[in-house]
Coordinates of C-alpha atoms and ligand atoms in Angstrom, one line a residue:
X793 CA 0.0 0.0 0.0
X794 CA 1.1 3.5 -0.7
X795 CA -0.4 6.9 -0.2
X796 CA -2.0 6.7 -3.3
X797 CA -4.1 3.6 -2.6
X798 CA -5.4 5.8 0.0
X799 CA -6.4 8.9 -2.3
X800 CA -7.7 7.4 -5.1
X801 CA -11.2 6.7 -3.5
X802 CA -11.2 10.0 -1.8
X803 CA -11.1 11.5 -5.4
X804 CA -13.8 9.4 -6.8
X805 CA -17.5 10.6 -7.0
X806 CA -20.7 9.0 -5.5
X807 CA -21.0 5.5 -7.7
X808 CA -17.4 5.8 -9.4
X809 CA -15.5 2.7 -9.6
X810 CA -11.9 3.1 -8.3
X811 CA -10.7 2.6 -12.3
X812 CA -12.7 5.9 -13.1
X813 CA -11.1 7.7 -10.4
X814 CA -7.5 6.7 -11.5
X815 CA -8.9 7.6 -15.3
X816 CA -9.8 10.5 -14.5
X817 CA -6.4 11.7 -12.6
X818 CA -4.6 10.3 -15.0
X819 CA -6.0 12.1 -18.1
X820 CA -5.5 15.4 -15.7
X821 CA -2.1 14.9 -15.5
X822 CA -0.6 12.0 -18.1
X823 CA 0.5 12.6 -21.8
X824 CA 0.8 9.0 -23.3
X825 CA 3.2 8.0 -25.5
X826 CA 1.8 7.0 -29.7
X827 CA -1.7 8.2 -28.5
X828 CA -3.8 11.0 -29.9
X829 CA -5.1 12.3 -26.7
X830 CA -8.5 13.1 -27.8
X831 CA -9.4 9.8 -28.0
X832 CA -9.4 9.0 -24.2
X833 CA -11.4 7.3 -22.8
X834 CA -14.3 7.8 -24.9
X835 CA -12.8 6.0 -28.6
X836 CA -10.0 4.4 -26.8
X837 CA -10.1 2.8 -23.3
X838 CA -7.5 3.6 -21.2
X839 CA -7.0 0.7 -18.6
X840 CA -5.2 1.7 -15.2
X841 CA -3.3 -1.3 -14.7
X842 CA -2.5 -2.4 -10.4
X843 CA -0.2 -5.3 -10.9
X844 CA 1.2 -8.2 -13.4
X845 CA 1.3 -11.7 -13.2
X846 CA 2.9 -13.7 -16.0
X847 CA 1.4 -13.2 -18.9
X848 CA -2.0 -10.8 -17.1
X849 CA -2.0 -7.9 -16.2
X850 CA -4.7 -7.3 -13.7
X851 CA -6.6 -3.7 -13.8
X852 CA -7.4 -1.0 -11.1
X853 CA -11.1 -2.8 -11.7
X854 CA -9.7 -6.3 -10.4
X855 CA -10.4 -7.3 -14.7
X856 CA -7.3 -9.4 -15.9
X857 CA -5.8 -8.5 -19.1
X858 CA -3.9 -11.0 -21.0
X859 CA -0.8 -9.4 -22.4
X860 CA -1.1 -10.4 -26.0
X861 CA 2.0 -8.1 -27.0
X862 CA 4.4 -8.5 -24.0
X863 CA 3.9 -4.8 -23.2
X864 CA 5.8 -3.1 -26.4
X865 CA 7.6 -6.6 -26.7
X866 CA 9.6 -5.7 -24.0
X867 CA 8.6 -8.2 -21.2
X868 CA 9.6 -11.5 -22.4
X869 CA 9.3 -13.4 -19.5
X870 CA 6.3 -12.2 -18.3
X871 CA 5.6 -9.5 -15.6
X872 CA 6.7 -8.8 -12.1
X873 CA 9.1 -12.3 -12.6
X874 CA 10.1 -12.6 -9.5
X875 CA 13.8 -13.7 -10.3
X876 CA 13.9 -10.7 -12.0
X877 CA 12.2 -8.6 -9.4
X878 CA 14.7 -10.3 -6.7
X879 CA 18.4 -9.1 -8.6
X880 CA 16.7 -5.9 -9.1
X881 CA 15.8 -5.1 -5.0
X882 CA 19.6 -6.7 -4.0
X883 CA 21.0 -4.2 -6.7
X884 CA 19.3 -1.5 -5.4
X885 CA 20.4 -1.7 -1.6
X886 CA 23.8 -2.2 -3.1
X887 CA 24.8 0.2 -6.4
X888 CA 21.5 1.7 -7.7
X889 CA 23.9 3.9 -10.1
X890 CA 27.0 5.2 -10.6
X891 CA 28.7 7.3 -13.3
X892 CA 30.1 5.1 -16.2
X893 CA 32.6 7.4 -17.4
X894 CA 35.9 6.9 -15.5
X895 CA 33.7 4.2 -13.1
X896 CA 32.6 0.6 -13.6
X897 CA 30.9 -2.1 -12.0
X898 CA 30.4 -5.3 -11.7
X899 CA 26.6 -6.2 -13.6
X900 CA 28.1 -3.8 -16.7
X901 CA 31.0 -5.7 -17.0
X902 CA 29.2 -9.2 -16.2
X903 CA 26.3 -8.2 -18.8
X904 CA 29.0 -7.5 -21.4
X905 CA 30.7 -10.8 -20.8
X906 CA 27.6 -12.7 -21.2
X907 CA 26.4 -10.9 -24.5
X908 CA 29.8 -11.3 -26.1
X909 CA 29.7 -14.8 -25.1
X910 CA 25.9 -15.4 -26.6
X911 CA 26.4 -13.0 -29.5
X912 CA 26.2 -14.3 -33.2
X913 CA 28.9 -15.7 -34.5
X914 CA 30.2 -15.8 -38.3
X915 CA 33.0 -18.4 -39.7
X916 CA 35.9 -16.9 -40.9
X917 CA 34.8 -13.4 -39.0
X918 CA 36.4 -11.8 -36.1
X919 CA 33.8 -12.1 -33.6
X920 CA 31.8 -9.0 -31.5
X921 CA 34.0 -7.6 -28.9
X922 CA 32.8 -4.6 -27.1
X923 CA 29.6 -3.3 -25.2
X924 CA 28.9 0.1 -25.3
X925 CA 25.6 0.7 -23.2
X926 CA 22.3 2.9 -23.9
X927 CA 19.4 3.4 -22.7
X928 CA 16.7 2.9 -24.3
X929 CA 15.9 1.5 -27.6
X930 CA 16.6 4.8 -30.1
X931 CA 19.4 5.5 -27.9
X932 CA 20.9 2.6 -29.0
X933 CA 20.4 3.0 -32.7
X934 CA 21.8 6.2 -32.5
X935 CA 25.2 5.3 -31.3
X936 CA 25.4 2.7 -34.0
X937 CA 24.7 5.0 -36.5
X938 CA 27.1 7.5 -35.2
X939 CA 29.7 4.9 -34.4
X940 CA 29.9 3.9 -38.4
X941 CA 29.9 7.4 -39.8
X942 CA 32.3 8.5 -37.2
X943 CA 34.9 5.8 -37.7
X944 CA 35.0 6.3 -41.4
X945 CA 36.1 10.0 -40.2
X946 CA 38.7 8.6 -38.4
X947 CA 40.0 6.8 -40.9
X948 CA 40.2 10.2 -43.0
X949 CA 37.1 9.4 -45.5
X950 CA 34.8 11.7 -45.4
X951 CA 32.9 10.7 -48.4
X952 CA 31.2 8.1 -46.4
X953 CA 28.1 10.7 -44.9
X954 CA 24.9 8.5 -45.9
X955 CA 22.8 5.6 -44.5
X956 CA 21.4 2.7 -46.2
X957 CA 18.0 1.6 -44.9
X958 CA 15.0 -0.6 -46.0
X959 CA 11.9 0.2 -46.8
X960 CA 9.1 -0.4 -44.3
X961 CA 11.4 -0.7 -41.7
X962 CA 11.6 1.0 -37.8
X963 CA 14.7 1.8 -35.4
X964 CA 12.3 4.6 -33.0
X965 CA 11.3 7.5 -32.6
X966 CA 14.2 10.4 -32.1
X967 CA 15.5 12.6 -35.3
X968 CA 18.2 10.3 -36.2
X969 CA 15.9 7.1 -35.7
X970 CA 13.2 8.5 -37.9
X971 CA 15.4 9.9 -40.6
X972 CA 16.4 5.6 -40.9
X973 CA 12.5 4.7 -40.6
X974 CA 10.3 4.3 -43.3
X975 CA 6.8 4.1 -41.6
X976 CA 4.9 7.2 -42.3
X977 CA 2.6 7.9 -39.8
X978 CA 5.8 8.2 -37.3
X979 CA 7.9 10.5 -40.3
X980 CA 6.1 12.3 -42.4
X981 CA 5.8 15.4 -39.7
X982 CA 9.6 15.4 -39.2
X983 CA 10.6 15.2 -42.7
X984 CA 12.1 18.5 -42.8
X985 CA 14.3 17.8 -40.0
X986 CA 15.6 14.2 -41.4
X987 CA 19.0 13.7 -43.0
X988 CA 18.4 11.8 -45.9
X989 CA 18.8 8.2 -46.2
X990 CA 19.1 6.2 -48.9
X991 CA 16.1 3.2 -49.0
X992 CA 16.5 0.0 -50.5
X993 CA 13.2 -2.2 -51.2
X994 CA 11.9 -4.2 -48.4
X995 CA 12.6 -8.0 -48.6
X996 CA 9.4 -8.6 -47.4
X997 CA 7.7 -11.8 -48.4
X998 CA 4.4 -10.6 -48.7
X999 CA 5.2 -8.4 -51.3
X1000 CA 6.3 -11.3 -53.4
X1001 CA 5.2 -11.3 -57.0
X1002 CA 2.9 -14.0 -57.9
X1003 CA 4.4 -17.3 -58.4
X1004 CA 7.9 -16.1 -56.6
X1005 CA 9.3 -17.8 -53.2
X1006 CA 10.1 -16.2 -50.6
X1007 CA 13.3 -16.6 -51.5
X1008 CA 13.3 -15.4 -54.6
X1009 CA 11.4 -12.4 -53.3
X1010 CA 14.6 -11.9 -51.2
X1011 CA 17.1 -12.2 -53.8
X1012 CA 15.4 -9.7 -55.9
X1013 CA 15.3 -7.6 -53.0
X1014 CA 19.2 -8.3 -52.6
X1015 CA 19.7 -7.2 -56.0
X1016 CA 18.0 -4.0 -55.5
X1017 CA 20.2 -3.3 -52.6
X1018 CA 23.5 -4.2 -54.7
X1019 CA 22.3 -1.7 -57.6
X1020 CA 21.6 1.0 -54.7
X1021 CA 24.9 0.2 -53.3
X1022 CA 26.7 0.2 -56.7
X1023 CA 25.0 3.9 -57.7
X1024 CA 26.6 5.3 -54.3
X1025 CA 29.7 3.5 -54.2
X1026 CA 32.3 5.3 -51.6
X1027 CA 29.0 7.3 -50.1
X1028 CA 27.5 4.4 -47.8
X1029 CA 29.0 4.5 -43.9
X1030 CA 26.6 1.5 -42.8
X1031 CA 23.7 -0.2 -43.5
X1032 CA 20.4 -0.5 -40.6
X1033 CA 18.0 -3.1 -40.7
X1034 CA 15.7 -5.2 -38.8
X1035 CA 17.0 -9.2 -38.8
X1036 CA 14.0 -11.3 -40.3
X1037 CA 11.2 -9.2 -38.9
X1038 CA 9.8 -5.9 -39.8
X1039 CA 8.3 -5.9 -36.6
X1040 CA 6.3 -2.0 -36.4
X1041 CA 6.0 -2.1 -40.0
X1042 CA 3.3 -4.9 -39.5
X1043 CA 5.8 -7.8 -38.4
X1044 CA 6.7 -8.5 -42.1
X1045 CA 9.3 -11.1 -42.9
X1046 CA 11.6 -12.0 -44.7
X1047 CA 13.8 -15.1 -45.9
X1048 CA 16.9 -15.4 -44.1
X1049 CA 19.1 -15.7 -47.4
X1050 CA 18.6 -11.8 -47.7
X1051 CA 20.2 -11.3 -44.9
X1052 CA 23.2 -13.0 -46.2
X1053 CA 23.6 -11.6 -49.2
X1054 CA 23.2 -8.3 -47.3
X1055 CA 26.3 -9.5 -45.1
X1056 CA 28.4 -10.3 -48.6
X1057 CA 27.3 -6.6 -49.8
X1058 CA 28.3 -4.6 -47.1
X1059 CA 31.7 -6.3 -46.9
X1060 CA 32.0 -5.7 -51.1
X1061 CA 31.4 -2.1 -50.4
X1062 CA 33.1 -1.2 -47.2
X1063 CA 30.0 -0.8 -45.6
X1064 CA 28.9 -1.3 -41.4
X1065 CA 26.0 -3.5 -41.4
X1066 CA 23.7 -2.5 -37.9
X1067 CA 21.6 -5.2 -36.7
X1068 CA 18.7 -4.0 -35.2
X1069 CA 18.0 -6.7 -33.1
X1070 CA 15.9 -4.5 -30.5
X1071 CA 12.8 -5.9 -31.4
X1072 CA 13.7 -9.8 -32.1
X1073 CA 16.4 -10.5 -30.2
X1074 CA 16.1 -12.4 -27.1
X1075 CA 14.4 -15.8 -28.6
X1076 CA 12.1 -13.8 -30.5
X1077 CA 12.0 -15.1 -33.4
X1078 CA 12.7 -18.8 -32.3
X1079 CA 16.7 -18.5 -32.1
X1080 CA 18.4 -16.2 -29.4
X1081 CA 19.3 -14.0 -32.0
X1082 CA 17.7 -13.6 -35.8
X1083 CA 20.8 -13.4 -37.2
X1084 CA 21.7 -16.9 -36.3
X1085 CA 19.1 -17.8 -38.7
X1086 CA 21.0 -16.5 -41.7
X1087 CA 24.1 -17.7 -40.2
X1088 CA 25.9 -14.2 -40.1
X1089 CA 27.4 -12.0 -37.8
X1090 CA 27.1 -8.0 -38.0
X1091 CA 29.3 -5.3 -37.3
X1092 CA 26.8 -3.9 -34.6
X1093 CA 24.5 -5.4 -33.0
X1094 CA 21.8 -3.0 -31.3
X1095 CA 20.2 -4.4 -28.2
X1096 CA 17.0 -3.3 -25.6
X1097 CA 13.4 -4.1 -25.3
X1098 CA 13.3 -7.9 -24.3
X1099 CA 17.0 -7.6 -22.9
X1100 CA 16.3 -6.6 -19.3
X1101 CA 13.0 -8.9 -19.6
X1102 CA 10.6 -5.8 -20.0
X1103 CA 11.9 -4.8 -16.1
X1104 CA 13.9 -1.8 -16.6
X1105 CA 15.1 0.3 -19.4
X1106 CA 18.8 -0.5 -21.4
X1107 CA 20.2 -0.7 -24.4
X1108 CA 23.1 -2.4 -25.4
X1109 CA 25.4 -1.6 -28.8
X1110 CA 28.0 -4.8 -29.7
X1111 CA 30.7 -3.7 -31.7
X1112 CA 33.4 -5.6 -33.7
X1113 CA 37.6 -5.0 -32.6
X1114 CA 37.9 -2.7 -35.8
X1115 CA 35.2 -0.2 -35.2
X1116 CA 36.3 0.4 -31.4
X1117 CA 40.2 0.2 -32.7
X1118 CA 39.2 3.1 -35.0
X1119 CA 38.4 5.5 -32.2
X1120 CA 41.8 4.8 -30.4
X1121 CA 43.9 7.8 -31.0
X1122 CA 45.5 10.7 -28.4
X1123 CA 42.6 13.3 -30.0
X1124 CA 39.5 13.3 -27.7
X1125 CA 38.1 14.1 -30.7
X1126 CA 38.4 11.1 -32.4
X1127 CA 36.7 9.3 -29.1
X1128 CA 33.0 8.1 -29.1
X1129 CA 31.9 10.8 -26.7
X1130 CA 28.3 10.2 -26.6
X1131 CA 27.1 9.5 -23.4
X1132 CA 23.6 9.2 -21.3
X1133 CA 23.5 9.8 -17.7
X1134 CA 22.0 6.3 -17.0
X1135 CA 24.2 4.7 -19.6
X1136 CA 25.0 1.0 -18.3
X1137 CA 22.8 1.6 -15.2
X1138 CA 23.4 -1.6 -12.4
X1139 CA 19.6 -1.9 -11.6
X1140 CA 19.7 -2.4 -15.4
X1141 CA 22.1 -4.6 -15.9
X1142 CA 21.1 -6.5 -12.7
X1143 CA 17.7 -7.0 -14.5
X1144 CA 19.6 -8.1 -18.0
X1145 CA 21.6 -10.9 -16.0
X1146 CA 18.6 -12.2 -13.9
X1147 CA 17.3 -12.5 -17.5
X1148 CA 19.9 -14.1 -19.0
X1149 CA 19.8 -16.8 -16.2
X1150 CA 16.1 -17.5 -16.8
X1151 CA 17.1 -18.0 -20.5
X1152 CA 19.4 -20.8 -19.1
X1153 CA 17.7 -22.6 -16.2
X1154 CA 14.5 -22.8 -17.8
X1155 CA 15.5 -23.9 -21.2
X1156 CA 13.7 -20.9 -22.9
X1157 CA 14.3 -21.3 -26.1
X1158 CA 13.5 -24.8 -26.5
X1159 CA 10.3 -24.1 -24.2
X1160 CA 9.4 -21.6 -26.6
X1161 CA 9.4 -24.3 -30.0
X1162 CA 7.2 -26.0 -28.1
X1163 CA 5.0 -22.7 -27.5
X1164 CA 5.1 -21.3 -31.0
X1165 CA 3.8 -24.4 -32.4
X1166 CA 1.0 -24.4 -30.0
X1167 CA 0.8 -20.9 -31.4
X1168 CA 0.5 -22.0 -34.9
X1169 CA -2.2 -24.5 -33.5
X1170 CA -4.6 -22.2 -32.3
X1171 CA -4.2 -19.6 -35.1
X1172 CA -4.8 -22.7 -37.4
X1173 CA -8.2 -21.8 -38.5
X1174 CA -7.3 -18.3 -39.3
X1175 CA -5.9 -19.3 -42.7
X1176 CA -8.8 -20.6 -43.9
X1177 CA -11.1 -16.8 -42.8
X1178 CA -12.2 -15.1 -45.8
X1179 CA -11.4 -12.0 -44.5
X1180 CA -8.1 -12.9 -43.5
X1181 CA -5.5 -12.1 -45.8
X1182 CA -2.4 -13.7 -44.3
X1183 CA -1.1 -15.7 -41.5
X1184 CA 2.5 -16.0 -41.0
X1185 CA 4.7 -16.5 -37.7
X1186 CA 8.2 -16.5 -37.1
X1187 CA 9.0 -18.1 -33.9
X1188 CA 7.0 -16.4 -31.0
X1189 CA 5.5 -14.0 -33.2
X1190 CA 2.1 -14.9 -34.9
X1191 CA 0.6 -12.0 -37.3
X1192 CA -3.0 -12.2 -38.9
X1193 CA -3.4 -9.7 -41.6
X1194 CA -6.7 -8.5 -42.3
X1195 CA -8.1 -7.2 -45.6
X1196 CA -7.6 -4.0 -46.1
X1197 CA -10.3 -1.3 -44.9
X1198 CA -11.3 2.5 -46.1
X1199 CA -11.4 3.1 -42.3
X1200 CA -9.5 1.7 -38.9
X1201 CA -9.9 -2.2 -38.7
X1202 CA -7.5 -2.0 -35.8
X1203 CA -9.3 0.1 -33.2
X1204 CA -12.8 -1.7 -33.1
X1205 CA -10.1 -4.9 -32.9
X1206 CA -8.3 -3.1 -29.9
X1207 CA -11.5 -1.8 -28.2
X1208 CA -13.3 -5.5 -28.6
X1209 CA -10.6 -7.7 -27.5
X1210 CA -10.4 -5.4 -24.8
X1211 CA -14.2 -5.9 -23.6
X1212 CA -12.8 -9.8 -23.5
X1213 CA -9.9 -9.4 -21.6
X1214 CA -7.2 -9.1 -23.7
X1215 CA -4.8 -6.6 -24.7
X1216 CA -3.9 -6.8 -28.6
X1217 CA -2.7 -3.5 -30.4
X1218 CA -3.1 -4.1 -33.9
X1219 CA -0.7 -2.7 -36.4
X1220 CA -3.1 -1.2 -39.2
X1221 CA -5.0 -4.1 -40.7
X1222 CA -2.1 -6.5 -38.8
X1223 CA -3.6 -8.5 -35.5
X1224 CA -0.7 -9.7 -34.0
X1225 CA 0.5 -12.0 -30.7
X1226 CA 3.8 -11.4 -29.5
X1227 CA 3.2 -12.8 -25.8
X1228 CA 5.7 -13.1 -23.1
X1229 CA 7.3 -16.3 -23.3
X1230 CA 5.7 -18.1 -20.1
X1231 CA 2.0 -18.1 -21.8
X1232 CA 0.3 -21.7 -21.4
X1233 CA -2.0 -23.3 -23.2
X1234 CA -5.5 -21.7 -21.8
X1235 CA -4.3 -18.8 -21.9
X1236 CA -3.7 -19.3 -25.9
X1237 CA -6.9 -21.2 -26.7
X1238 CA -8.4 -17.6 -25.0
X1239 CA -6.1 -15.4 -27.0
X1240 CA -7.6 -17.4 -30.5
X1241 CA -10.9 -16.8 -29.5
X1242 CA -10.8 -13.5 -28.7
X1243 CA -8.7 -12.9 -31.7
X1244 CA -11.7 -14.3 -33.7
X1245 CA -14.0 -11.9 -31.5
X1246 CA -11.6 -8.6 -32.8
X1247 CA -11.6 -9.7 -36.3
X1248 CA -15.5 -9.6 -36.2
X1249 CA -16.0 -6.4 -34.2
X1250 CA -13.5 -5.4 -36.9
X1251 CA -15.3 -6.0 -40.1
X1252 CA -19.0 -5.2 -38.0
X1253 CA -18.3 -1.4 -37.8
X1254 CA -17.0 -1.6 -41.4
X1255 CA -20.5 -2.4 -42.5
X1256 CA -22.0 0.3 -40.2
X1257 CA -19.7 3.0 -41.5
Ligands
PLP2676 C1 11.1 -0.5 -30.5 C2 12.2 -0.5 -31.5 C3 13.2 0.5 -31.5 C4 13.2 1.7 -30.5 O1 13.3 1.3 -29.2 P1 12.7 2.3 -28.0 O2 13.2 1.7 -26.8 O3 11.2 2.3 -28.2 O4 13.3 3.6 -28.3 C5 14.2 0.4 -32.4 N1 14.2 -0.6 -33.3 C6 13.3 -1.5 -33.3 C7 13.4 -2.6 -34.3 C8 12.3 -1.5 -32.4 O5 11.3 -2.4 -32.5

């Protein structure tokens, strides 16, 4: 209990339920992130939340939400783990923070061990050698991204000013994150502000022509890219892109053998390739990393979201020898001076480790094969809904993309799985479950079901409109 349990009722008016009360001071007070305000709470419920349990989330209301989408795909072992919870409360009554320039400690230096040690690998490759920390998710792509155009300054060329990216692809939400996106609704404002990348075609498979695999779709993508790459030969400092799943762009995918013929490109062309692994990392996608799949290792690897098991905000940047050997010199100058005041944070990294051990003592990874088939189980009779357009899963993520719509098939979705206790937040015309890695069986034959409830609340107010 806390002084707010106390105030809340205080607040409320004759007949209010305690979730009104908390509504209502929060829409007094709160700003929320990816939301146009003006839809709370009448168009779009807002759900004060009291605790988490595993996969649910239970509400002010005593309702239990299931957490179709792991919370921004951040909580991967599902909420308030107690493991988790435990390193985190020892941390703090130890070293809640310290500086990290000119200090260290021991959960940034163990973290770093244990994600060099896990990191992909690449035959014939030297392998990923230093952790430089973040914060948060952008944070992290940012420092890539500087990190490659700053080393080819180093090294005297300063031809090398532009960024490859792909289309349909997302690395979050700050100037030089959006100038590497390609989803408009998140862009299109800022454009003005936006150095200008240069986009290659998305290796998407649902954008295959007719008649072409997969991996043929990804070849032609690949060929694309060389062209790209050919046309701005001596221009490119590195190339960004999201490992096997476009996850905000509507969790498109892609054949792995793009990827390595993206790996053989950059290396042609002198180019940095960035992993952005922030979304699929972490068993994800049904490997620890998604570039295992492909069998390739990048020159920066960008961690966060799932990395500290949804518990506390890091990033984590994994650079090869060369890039940090590039920014040895006796020039300051030539140093990677960014910085953040919580950079490698020890609640943080405490998190990250107790995560890392769950990974191992429960076998995640080969729990969650078992899992994601049961996924593909219960999203089985999707494929055969006329207004379904395309089911297709990767691992522990399951997208069902509906026909397209004039209006907003996602927000009846949202609002209607809602009313059933569960919390999906569609991507457009994408439902999508990306649940934390502990879900059970009931839980999934619920999540179908409601699915099915979403999709027809969905195509109802079409007809009304
Ligand atoms: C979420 C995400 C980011 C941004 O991370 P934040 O912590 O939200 O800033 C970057 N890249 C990918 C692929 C993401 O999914």
């Amino acid at each position: 209990m806390n002084r707010f349990d106390h105030d809340a009722p205080m607040l409320a008016e004759p007949g209010d339920s305690l979730a009104d009360a908390w509504r209502r001071r929060d829409l007094d007070v709160l700003w929320h992130p990816c939301t146009q305000m003006r839809e709370h709470p009448h168009v779009l419920p807002l759900i004060p939340i009291a605790r988490g349990e595993r996969e649910w989330l239970v509400g002010m209301d005593g309702r239990r939400y299931l957490d179709a989408v792991s919370s921004w795909w951040t909580c991967i072992h599902g909420h308030a783990e107690p493991r988790i919870a435990e390193a985190i409360a020892t941390q703090a009554r130890t070293l809640e923070h310290v500086i990290l320039a000119g200090c260290s400690h021991a959960p940034a230096i163990e973290l770093a061990e244990r994600l060099l040690a896990i990191a992909p690998r690449e035959a014939g490759r030297a392998p990923l050698a230093k952790v430089f920390y973040a914060d948060n998710g952008s944070a992290g792509v940012e420092v890539a991204l500087k990190m490659a155009f700053h080393w080819h300054r180093n090294a005297g060329d300063m031809r090398r000013t532009r960024f490859v990216a792909l289309g349909n692809g997302y690395h979050g939400e700050t100037l030089g994150a959006l100038a590497v996106g390609d989803i408009p609704l998140y862009r299109r404002v800022y454009a003005p502000l936006l150095t200008e990348a240069l986009f290659a075609p998305s290796p998407d498979r649902f954008l295959a022509m007719p008649g072409e695999s997969p991996e043929q779709c990804a070849h032609r993508a690949a060929d694309a890219l060389a062209a790209l790459l050919d046309a701005h030969e001596g221009e490119v400092c590195a190339l960004i892109l999201e490992p096997l799943v476009q996850c905000a762009g509507g969790m498109r995918m892609h054949h792995p053998a793009y990827l390595k013929r993206v790996r053989a490109l950059c290396d042609a062309h002198g180019v940095f390739l960035i992993a952005d692994e922030i979304a699929v990392g972490f068993g994800r996608t049904g490997t620890m990393f998604a570039c295992e799949q492909a069998g390739i290792a990048p020159d920066l690897l960008c961690l966060s979201k799932g990395l500290t098991g949804g518990a506390m905000p890091l990033a984590a940047v994994l650079a090869t020898q060369i890039l940090y050997d590039g920014f040895l010199d006796d020039s300051r100058e030539r140093a990677f001076l960014h910085s953040h005041s919580y950079t490698g944070n020890p609640l943080a990294c405490a998190a990250a480790l107790a995560s890392l051990r769950i990974f191992e003592s429960d076998d995640v990874i080969a729990r969650n094969r078992a899992t994601a088939g049961a996924m593909a189980r219960h999203a089985a009779p999707f494929h055969d809904d006329q207004r379904v357009r395309d089911v297709r899963q990767m691992g522990m993520i399951l997208a069902i993309e509906l026909a397209p719509a004039a209006g907003r098939r996602g927000l009846p979705a949202y609002r209607a799985a809602i009313a059933h206790g569960v919390l999906l937040r569609p991507l457009g015309d994408v439902l999508y479950w990306l649940p934390p890695y502990c879900i059970g069986d009931d839980a999934l034959a619920q999540l179908a079901d409601v699915t099915r409830l979403a999709i027809d609340a969905a195509f109802q107010e079409d007809v009304c409109a």
